[in-house]
Tab-separated table of C-alpha atoms in Angstrom:
chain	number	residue	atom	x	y	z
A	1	UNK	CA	-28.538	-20.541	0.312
A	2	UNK	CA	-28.355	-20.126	4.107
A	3	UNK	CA	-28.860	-17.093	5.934
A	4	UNK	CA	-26.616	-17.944	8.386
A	5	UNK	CA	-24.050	-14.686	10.640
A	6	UNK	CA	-20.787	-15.449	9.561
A	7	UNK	CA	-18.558	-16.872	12.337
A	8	UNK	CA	-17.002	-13.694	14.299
A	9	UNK	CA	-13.322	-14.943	13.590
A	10	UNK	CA	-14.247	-14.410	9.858
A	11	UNK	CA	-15.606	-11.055	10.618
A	12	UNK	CA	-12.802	-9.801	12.393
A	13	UNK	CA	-10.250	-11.227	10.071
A	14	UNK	CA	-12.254	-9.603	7.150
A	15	UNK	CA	-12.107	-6.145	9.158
A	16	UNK	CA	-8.282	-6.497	10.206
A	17	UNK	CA	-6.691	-8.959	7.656
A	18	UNK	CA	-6.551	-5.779	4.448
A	19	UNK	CA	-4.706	-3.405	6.819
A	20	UNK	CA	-2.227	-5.935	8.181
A	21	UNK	CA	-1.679	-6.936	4.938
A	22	UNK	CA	-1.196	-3.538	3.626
A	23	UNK	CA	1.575	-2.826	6.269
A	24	UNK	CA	3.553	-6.127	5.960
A	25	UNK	CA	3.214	-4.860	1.940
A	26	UNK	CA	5.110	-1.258	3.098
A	27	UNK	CA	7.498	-2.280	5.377
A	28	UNK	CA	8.700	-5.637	2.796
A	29	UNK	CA	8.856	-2.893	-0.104
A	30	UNK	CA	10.773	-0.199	2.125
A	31	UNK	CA	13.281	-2.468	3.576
A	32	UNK	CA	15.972	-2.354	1.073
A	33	UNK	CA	15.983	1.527	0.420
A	34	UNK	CA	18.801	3.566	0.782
A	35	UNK	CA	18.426	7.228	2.197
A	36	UNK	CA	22.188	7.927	1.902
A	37	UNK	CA	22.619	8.180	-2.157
A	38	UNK	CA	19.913	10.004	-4.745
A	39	UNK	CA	17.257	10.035	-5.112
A	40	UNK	CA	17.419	9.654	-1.722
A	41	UNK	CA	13.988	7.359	-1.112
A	42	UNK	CA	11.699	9.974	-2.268
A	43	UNK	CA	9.776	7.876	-4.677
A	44	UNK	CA	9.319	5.298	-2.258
A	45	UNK	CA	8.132	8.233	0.416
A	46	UNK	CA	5.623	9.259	-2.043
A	47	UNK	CA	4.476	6.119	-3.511
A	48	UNK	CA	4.148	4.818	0.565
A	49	UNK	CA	1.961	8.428	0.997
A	50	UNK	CA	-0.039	7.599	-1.903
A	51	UNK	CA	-0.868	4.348	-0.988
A	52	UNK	CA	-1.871	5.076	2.988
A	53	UNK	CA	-3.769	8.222	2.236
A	54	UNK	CA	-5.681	5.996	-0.660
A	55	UNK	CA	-6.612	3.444	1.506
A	56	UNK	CA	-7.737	5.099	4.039
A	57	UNK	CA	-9.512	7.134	1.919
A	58	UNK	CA	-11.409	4.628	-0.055
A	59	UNK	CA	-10.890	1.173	2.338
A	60	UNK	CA	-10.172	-0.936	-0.560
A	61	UNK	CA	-7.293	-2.750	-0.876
A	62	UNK	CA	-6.516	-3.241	-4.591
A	63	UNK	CA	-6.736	0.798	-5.232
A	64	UNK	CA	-3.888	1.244	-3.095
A	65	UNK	CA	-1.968	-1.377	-4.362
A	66	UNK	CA	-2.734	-0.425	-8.041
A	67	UNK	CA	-1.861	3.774	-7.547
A	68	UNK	CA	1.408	3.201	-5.556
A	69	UNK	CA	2.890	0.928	-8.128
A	70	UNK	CA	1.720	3.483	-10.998
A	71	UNK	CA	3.355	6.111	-9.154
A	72	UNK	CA	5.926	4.450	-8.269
A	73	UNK	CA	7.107	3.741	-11.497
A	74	UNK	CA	5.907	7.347	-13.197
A	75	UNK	CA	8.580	8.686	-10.545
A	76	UNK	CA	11.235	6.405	-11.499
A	77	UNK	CA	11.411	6.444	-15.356
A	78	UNK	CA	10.071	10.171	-15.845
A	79	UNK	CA	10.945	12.373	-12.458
A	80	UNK	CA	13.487	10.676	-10.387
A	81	UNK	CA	15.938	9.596	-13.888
């Protein structure tokens, strides 16, 4: 193996690529809510919560992704029925 530096374009899309990602994966799954009847987008609120205080928490990007749809869907069949 080489011991090569990684190109810096690969470094900063390894630093900025998960969070851009992470967004584009909000704002596509927030889109088609609907504030006006119940349960008024509070599961989505709370899922979206969940997943930005996880990530920034533990800077991965599969925890996130993995506790908002777990949430999501505890609030949906058990909370929000």
């Amino acid at each position: 193996m080489n011991n090569k530096e990684l190109p810096h374009i690969v470094e900063y899309l390894g630093d900025n690529l998960p969070p851009a990602i992470m967004g584009l994966l909000l704002i596509f799954s927030l889109k088609d809510t609907n504030i006006k009847i119940y349960p008024y987008s509070i599961p989505e609120l709370i899922s979206s919560l969940i997943i930005i205080s996880s990530y920034y928490y533990r800077k991965n990007s599969l925890l996130p992704i993995a506790l908002g749809t777990f949430f999501y869907i505890l609030l949906i069949q058990y909370v929000f029925v």
